[in-house]
Short mmCIF file of C-alpha atoms and ligand atoms in Angstrom, two decimals:
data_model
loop_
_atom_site.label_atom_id
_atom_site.label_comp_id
_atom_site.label_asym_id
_atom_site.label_seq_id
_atom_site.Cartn_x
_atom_site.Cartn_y
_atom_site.Cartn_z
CA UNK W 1166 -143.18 27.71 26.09
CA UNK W 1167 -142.35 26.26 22.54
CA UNK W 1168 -145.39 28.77 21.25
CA UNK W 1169 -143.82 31.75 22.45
CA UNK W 1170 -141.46 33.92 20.14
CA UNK W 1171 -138.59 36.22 21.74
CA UNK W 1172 -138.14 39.11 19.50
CA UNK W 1173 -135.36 40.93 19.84
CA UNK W 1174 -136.15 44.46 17.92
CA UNK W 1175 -132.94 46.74 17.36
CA UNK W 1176 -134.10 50.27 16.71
CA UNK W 1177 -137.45 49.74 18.59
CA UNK W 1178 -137.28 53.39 19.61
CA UNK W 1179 -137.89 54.71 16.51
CA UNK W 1180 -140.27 55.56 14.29
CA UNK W 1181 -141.23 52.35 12.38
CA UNK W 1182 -139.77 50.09 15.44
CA UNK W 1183 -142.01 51.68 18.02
CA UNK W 1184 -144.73 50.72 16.42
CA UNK W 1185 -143.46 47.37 15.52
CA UNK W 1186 -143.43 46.77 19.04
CA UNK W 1187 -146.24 48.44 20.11
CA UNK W 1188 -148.35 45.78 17.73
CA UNK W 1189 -146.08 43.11 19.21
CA UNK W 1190 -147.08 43.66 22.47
CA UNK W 1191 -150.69 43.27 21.67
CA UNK W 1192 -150.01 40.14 20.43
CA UNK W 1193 -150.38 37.06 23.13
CA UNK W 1194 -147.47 34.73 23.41
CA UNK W 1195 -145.04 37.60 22.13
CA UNK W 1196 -141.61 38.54 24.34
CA UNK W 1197 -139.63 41.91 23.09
CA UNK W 1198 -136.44 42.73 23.97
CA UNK W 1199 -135.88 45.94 22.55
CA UNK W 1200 -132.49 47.46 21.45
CA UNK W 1201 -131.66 51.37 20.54
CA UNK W 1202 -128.99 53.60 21.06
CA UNK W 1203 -131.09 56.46 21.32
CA UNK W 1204 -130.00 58.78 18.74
CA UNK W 1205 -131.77 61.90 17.94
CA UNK W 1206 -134.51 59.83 16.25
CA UNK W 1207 -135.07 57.32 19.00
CA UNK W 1208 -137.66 57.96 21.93
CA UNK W 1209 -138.53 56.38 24.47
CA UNK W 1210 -141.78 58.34 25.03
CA UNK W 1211 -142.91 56.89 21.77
CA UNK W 1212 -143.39 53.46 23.89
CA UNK W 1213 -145.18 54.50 26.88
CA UNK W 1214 -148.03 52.82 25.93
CA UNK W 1215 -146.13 49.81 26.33
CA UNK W 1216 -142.96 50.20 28.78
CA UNK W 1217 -145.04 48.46 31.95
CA UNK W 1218 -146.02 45.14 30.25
CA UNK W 1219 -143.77 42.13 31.83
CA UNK W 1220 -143.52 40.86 28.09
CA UNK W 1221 -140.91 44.15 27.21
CA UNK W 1222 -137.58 45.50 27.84
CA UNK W 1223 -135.15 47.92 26.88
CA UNK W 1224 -131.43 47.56 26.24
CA UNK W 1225 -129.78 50.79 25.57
CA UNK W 1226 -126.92 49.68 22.82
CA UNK W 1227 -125.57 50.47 19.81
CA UNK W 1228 -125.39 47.73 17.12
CA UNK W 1229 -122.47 47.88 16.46
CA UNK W 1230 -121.23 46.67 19.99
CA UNK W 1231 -120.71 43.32 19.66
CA UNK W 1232 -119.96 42.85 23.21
CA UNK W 1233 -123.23 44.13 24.37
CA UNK W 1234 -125.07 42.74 21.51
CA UNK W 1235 -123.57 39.35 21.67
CA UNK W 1236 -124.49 39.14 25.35
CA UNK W 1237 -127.99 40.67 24.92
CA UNK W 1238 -128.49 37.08 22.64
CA UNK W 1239 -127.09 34.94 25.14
CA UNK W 1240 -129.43 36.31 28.25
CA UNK W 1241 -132.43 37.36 26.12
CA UNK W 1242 -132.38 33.75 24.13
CA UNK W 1243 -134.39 35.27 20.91
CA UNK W 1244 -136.00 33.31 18.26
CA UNK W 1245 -136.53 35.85 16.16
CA UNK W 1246 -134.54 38.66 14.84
CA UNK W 1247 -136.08 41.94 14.18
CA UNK W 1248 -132.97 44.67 12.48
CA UNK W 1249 -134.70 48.14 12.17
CA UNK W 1250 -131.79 50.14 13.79
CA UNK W 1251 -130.24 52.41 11.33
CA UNK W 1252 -129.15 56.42 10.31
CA UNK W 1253 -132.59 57.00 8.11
CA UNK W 1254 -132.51 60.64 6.90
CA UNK W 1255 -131.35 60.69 3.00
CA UNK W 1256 -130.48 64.40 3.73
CA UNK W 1257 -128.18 64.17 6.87
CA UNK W 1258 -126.64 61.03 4.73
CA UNK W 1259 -125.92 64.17 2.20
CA UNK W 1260 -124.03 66.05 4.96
CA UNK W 1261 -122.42 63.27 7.05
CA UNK W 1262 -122.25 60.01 5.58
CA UNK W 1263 -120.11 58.48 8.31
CA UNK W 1264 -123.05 57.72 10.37
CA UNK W 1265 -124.91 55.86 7.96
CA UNK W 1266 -121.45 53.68 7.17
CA UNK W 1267 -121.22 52.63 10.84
CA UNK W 1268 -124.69 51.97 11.80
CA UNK W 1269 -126.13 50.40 8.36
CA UNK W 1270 -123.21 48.60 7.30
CA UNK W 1271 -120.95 47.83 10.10
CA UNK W 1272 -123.73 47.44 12.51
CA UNK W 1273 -125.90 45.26 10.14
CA UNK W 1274 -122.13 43.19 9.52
CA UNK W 1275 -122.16 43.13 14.06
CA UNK W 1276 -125.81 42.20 14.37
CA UNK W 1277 -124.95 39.29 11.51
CA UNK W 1278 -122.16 38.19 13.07
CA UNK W 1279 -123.76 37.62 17.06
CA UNK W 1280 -127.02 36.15 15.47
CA UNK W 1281 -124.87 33.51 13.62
CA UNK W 1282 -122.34 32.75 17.13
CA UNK W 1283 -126.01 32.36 18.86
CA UNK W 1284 -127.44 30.60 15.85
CA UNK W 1285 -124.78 28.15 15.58
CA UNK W 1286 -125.00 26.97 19.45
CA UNK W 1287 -129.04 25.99 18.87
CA UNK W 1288 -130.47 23.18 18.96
CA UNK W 1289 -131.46 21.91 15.35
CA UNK W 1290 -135.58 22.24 15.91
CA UNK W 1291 -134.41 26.10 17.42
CA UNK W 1292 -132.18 26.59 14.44
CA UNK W 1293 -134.73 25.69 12.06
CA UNK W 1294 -137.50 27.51 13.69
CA UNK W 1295 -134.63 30.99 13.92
CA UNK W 1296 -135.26 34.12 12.02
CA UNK W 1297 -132.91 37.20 11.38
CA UNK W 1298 -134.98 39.52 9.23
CA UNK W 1299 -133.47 42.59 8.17
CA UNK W 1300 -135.96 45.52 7.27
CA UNK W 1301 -134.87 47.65 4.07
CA UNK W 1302 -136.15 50.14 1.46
CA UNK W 1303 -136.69 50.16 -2.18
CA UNK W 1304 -134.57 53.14 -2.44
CA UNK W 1305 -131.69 50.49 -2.88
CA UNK W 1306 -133.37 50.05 -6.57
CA UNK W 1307 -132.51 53.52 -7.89
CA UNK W 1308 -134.40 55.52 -9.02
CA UNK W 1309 -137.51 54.70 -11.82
CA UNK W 1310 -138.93 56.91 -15.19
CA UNK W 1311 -142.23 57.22 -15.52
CA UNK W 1312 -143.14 53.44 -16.41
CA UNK W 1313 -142.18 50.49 -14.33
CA UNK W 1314 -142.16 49.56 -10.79
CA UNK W 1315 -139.28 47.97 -8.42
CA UNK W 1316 -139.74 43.94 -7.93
CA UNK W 1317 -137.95 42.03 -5.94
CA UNK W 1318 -135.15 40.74 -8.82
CA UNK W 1319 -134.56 44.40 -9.90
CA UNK W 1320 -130.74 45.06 -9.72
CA UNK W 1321 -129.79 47.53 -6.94
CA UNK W 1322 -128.69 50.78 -8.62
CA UNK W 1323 -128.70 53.07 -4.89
CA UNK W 1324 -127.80 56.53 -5.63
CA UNK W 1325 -127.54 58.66 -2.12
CA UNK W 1326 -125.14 57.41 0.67
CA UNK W 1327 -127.98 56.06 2.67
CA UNK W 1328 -129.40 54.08 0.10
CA UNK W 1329 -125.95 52.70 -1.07
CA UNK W 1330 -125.42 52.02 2.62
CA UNK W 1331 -128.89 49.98 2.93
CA UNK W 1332 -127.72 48.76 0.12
CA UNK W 1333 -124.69 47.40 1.26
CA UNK W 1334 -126.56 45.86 4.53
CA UNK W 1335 -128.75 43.86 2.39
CA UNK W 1336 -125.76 42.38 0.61
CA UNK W 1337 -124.32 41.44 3.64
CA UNK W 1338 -127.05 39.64 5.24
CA UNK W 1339 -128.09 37.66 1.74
CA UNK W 1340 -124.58 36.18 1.63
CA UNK W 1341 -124.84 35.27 5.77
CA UNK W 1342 -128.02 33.34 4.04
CA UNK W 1343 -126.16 31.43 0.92
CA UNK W 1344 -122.45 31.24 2.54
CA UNK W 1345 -123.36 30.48 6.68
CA UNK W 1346 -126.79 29.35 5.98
CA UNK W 1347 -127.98 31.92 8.59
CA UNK W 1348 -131.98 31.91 7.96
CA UNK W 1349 -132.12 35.49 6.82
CA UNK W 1350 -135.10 37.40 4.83
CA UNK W 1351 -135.15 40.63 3.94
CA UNK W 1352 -137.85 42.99 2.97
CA UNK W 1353 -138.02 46.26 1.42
CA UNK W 1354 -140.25 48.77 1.91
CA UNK W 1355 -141.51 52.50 0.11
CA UNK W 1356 -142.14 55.44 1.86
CA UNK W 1357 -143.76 54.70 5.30
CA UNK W 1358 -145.79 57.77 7.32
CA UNK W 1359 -148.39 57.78 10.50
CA UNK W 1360 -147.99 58.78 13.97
CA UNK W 1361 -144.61 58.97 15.78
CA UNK W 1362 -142.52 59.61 12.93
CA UNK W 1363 -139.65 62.13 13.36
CA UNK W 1364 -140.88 65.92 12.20
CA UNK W 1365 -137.55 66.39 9.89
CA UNK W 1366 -139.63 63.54 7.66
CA UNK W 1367 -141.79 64.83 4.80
CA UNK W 1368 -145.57 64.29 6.26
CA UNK W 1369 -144.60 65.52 9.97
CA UNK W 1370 -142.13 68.39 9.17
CA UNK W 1371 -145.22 69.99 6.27
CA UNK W 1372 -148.16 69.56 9.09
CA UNK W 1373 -146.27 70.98 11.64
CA UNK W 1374 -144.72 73.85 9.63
CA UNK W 1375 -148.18 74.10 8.80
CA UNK W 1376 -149.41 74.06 11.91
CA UNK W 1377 -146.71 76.62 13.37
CA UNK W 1378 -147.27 79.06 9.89
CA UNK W 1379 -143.93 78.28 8.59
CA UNK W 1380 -143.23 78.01 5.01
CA UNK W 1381 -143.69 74.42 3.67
CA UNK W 1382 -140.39 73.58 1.42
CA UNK W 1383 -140.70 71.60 -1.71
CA UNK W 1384 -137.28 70.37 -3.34
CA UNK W 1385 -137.18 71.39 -6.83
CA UNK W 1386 -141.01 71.64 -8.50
CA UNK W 1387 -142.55 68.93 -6.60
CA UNK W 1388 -142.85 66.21 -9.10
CA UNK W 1389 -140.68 63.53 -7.44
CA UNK W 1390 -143.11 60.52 -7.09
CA UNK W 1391 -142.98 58.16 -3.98
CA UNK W 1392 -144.88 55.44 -3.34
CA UNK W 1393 -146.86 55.97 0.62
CA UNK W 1394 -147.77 53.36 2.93
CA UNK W 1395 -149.16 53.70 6.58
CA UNK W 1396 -146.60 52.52 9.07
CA UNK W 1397 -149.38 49.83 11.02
CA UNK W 1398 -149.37 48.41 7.50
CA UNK W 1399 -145.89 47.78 7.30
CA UNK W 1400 -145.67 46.90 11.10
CA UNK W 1401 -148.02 43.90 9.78
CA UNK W 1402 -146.29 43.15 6.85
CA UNK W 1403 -143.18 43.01 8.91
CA UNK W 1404 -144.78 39.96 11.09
CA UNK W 1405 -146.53 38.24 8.15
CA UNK W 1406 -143.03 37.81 6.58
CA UNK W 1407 -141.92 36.36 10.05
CA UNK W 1408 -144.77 33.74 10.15
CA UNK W 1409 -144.75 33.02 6.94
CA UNK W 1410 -141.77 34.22 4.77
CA UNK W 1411 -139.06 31.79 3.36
CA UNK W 1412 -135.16 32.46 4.86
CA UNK W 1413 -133.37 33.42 1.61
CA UNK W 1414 -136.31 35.47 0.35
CA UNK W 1415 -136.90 38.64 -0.47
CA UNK W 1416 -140.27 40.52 0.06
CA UNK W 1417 -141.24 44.32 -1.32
CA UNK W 1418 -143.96 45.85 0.64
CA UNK W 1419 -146.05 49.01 -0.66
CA UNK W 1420 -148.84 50.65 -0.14
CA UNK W 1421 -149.63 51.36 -4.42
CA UNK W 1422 -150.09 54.70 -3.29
CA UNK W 1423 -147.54 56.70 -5.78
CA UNK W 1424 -147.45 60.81 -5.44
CA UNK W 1425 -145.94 63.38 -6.35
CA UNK W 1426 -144.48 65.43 -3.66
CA UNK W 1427 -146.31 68.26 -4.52
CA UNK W 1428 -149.73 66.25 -4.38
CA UNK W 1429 -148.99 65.04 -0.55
CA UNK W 1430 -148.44 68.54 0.35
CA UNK W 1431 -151.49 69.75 -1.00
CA UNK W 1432 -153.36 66.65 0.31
CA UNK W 1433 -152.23 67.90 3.89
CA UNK W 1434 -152.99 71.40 3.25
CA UNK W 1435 -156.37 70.58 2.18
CA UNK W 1436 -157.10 68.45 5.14
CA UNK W 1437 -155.93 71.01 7.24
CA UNK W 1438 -158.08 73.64 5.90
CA UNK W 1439 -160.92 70.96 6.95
CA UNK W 1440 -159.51 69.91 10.75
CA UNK W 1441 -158.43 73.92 11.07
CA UNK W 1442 -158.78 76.41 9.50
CA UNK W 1443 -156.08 79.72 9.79
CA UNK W 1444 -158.07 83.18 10.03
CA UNK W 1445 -154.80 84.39 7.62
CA UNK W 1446 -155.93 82.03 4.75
CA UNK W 1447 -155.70 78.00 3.25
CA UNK W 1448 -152.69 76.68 4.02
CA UNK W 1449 -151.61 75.79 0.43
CA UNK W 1450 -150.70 79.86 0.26
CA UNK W 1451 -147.20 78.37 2.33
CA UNK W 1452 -145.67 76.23 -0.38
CA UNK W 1453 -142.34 77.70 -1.13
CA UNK W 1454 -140.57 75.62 -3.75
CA UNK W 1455 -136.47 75.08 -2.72
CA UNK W 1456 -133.50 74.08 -5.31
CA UNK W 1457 -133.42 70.61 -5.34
CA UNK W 1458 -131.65 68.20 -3.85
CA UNK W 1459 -128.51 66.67 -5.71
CA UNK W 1460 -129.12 63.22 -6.72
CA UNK W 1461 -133.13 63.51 -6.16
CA UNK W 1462 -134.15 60.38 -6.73
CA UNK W 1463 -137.53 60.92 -9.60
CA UNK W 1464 -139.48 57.96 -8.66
CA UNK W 1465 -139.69 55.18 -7.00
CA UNK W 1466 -142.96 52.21 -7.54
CA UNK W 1467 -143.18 48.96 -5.61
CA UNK W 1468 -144.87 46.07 -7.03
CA UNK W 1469 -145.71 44.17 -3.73
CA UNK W 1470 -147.33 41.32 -5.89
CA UNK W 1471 -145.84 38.63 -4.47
CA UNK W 1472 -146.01 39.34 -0.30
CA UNK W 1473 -149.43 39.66 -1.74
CA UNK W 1474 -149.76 35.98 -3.51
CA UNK W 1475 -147.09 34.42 -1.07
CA UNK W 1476 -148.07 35.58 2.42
CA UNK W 1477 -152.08 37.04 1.78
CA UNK W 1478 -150.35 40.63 3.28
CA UNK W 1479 -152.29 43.43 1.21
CA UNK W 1480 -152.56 47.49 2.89
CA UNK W 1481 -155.64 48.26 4.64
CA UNK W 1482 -155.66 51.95 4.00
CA UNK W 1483 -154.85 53.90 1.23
CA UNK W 1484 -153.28 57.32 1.28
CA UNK W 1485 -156.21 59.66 1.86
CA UNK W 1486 -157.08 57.48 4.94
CA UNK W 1487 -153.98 56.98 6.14
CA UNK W 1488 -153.23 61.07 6.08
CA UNK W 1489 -156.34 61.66 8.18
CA UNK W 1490 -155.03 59.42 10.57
CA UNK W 1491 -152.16 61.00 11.14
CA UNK W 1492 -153.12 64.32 10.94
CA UNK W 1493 -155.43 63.65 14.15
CA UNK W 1494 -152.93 61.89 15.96
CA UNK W 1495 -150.56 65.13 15.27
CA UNK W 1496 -153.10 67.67 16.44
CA UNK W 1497 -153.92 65.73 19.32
CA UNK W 1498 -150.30 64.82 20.67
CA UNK W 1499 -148.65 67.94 20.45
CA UNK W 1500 -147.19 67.28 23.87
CA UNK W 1501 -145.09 64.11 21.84
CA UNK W 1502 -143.74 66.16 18.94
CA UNK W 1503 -143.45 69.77 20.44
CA UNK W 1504 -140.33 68.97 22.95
CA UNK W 1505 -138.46 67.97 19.58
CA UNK W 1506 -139.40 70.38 17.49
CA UNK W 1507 -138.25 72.85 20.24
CA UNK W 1508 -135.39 70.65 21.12
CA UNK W 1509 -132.51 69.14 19.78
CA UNK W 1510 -134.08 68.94 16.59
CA UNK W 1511 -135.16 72.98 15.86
CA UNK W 1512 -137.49 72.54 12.45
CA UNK W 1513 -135.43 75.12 10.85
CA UNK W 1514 -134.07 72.89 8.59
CA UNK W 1515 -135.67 72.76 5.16
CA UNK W 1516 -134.68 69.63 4.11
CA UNK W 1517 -137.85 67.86 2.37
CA UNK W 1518 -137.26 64.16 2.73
CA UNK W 1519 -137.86 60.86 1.22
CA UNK W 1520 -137.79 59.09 4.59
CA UNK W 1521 -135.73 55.86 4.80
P1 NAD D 232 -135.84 56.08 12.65
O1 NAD D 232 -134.72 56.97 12.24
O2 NAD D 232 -137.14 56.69 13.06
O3 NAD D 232 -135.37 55.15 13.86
C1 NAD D 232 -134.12 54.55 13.91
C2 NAD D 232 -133.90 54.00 15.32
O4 NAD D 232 -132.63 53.32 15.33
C3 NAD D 232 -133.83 55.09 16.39
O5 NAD D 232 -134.59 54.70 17.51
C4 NAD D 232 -132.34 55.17 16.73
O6 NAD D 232 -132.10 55.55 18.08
C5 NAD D 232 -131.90 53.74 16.46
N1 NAD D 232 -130.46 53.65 16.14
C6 NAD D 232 -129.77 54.42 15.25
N2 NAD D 232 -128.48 54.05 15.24
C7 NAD D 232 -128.35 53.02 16.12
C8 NAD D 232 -127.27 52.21 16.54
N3 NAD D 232 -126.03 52.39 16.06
N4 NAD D 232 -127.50 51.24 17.45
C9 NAD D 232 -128.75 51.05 17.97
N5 NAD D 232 -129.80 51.81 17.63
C10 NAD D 232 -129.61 52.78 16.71
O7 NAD D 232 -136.03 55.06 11.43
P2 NAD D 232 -137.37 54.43 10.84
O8 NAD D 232 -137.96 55.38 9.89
O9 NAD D 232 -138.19 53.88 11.93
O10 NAD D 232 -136.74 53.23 9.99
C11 NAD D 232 -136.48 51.98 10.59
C12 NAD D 232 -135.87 51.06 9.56
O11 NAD D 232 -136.73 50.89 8.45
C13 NAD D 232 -134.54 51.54 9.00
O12 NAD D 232 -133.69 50.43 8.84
C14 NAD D 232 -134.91 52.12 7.65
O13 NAD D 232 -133.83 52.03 6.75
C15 NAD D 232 -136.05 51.22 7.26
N6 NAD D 232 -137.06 51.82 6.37
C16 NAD D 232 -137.65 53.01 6.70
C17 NAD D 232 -138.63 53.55 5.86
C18 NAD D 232 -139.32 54.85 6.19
O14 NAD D 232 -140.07 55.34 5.36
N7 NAD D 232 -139.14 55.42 7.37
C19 NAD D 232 -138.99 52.87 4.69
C20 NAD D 232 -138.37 51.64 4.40
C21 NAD D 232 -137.41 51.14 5.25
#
């Protein structure tokens, strides 16, 4: 079927990619192969909703296994190119950087190298029609004052060792664009949240400390601004770029939805309050305030003007609406997120994130 398109997803049990291909799958004419290593952050329960549909499988692999990767091309025959597998957590990047080396750069360099062996063998109406996209963050850009937002031309300036190793990624698969002519884009996204996402993350690890009356950390005094967006709005930026996004190009996606840290806490303490209320008192009374993290990023601003102009991709829900999603889907899936909170990942750790 010339109509169909063969995604092959790496990190597809995670937060963002589960939800990229849970919206795949509700797509018509859409095939997913789906490949994750299953670290901490990757679960397989986040794709229940999907795992019996003849249009999806799963490959356990890591990405940096060119063997398994290179083969998972040849049987799997993808058109399209979907690179979400990474290390994501600025803070474990603080503690053990080695991680984020292998999977963002040497991985990204392994998935480059098999999509370009597969790439090469195509047909010239496949090879035109191929995509690799690689999906990044703004963090890459540094970090902002108080005036000014990221665009697409502003010079990377990454400051943590997961940012400089996104950073690094990105270089890598712009030059398989200009020297192999690989048809590469790359997009680069602010601070995503909604359901699924990994409770060591901002939004998740505040609700459910919440939740469980455990003090809600805040790194330094809480005025670090990040710019939110809903992860279903990403998911469909993510595709818009892939129907419609130029290899070679660039694309910032954002939700315009800057806060301070302090102001998304007390968003989610005030919704709380509403959803449910604690006989001991409002849930704001929690906030303990923590010494900062070294090399805390102050703020980072996407202008997503021109996915906007280019591709007609704009957020449907702002940050208020977004939060009230999630909060829901967290009180009403407790049976997803308790297991890791109780698991290998205990919640003890205070680490307040800017998630990937
Ligand atoms: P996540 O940590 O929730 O998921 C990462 C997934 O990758 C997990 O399923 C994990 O098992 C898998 N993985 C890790 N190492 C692997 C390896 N070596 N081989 C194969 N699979 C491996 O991450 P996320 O928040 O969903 O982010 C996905 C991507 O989007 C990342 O590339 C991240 O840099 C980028 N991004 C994230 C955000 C955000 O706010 N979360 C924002 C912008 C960009």
């Amino acid at each position: 079927n010339v109509h169909e398109r063969r995604v092959l997803i790496t990190g597809g049990a995670g937060f963002i990619g589960s939800g990229l291909v849970r919206y795949l799958l509700g797509c018509a004419e859409v095939a997913v192969l789906n490949v994750d290593k299953l670290t901490y952050a990757g679960s397989l329960r986040s794709l229940a909703s999907v795992e019996s549909s003849p249009r999806y499988q799963f490959l356990r692999a890591d990405v940096c296994d060119q063997e398994a990767i290179g083969s998972a091309f040849e049987k799997f025959q993808p058109t399209v190119v979907m690179h979400l597998a990474a290390e994501s957590h600025v803070d474990r990047s603080i503690d053990g950087p080695a991680a984020f080396i292998e999977t963002n750069v040497v991985g990204t360099y392994s998935m480059l190298q098999c999509a370009l062996e597969y790439w090469r063998k195509l047909g010239d109406d496949r090879q035109e029609r191929f995509r690799f996209h690689h999906i990044s963050t703004d963090e890459v850009f540094g970090s902002l004052g108080p005036e000014g937002r990221f665009v697409e031309a502003t010079p990377y300036e990454p400051r943590s060792p997961y940012s400089a190793s996104k950073a690094s990624s990105d270089h890598l698969v712009r030059s398989w664009f200009h020297t192999y002519g690989l048809p590469a884009l790359i997009t680069n996204c602010s601070n995503n949240y909604g359901p699924f996402q990994f409770p060591e993350k901002l939004i998740p690890l505040v609700l459910l400390n919440a939740m469980d009356r455990k003090p809600l950390p805040i790194y330094g005094e809480g005025d670090n601004v990040r710019d939110w967006l809903y992860v279903e709005d990403h998911v469909q930026a993510l595709w818009k770029v892939i129907e419609k996004g130029e290899p070679g190009r660039t694309y910032n996606i954002g939700g315009n939805m800057e806060r301070t840290n302090l102001e998304v806490v007390r968003t989610l303490c005030r919704l709380l309050d509403e959803r449910r209320p604690h006989p001991s008192g409002a849930y704001e009374g929690l906030i303990e305030f923590v010494a900062d993290r070294p090399g805390h990023d102050k703020r980072y601003a996407i202008d997503a003007t021109r996915i906007k102009e280019e591709l007609g991709w704009e957020p449907a829900e702002t940050f208020e609406s977004g939060v009230e999603k999630t909060i829901d889907w967290y009180l009403a899936n407790e049976a997803w997120w308790r297991p890791i909170r109780e698991g290998a990942y205990s919640g003890q750790r205070l680490g307040l994130s800017n998630p990937g």
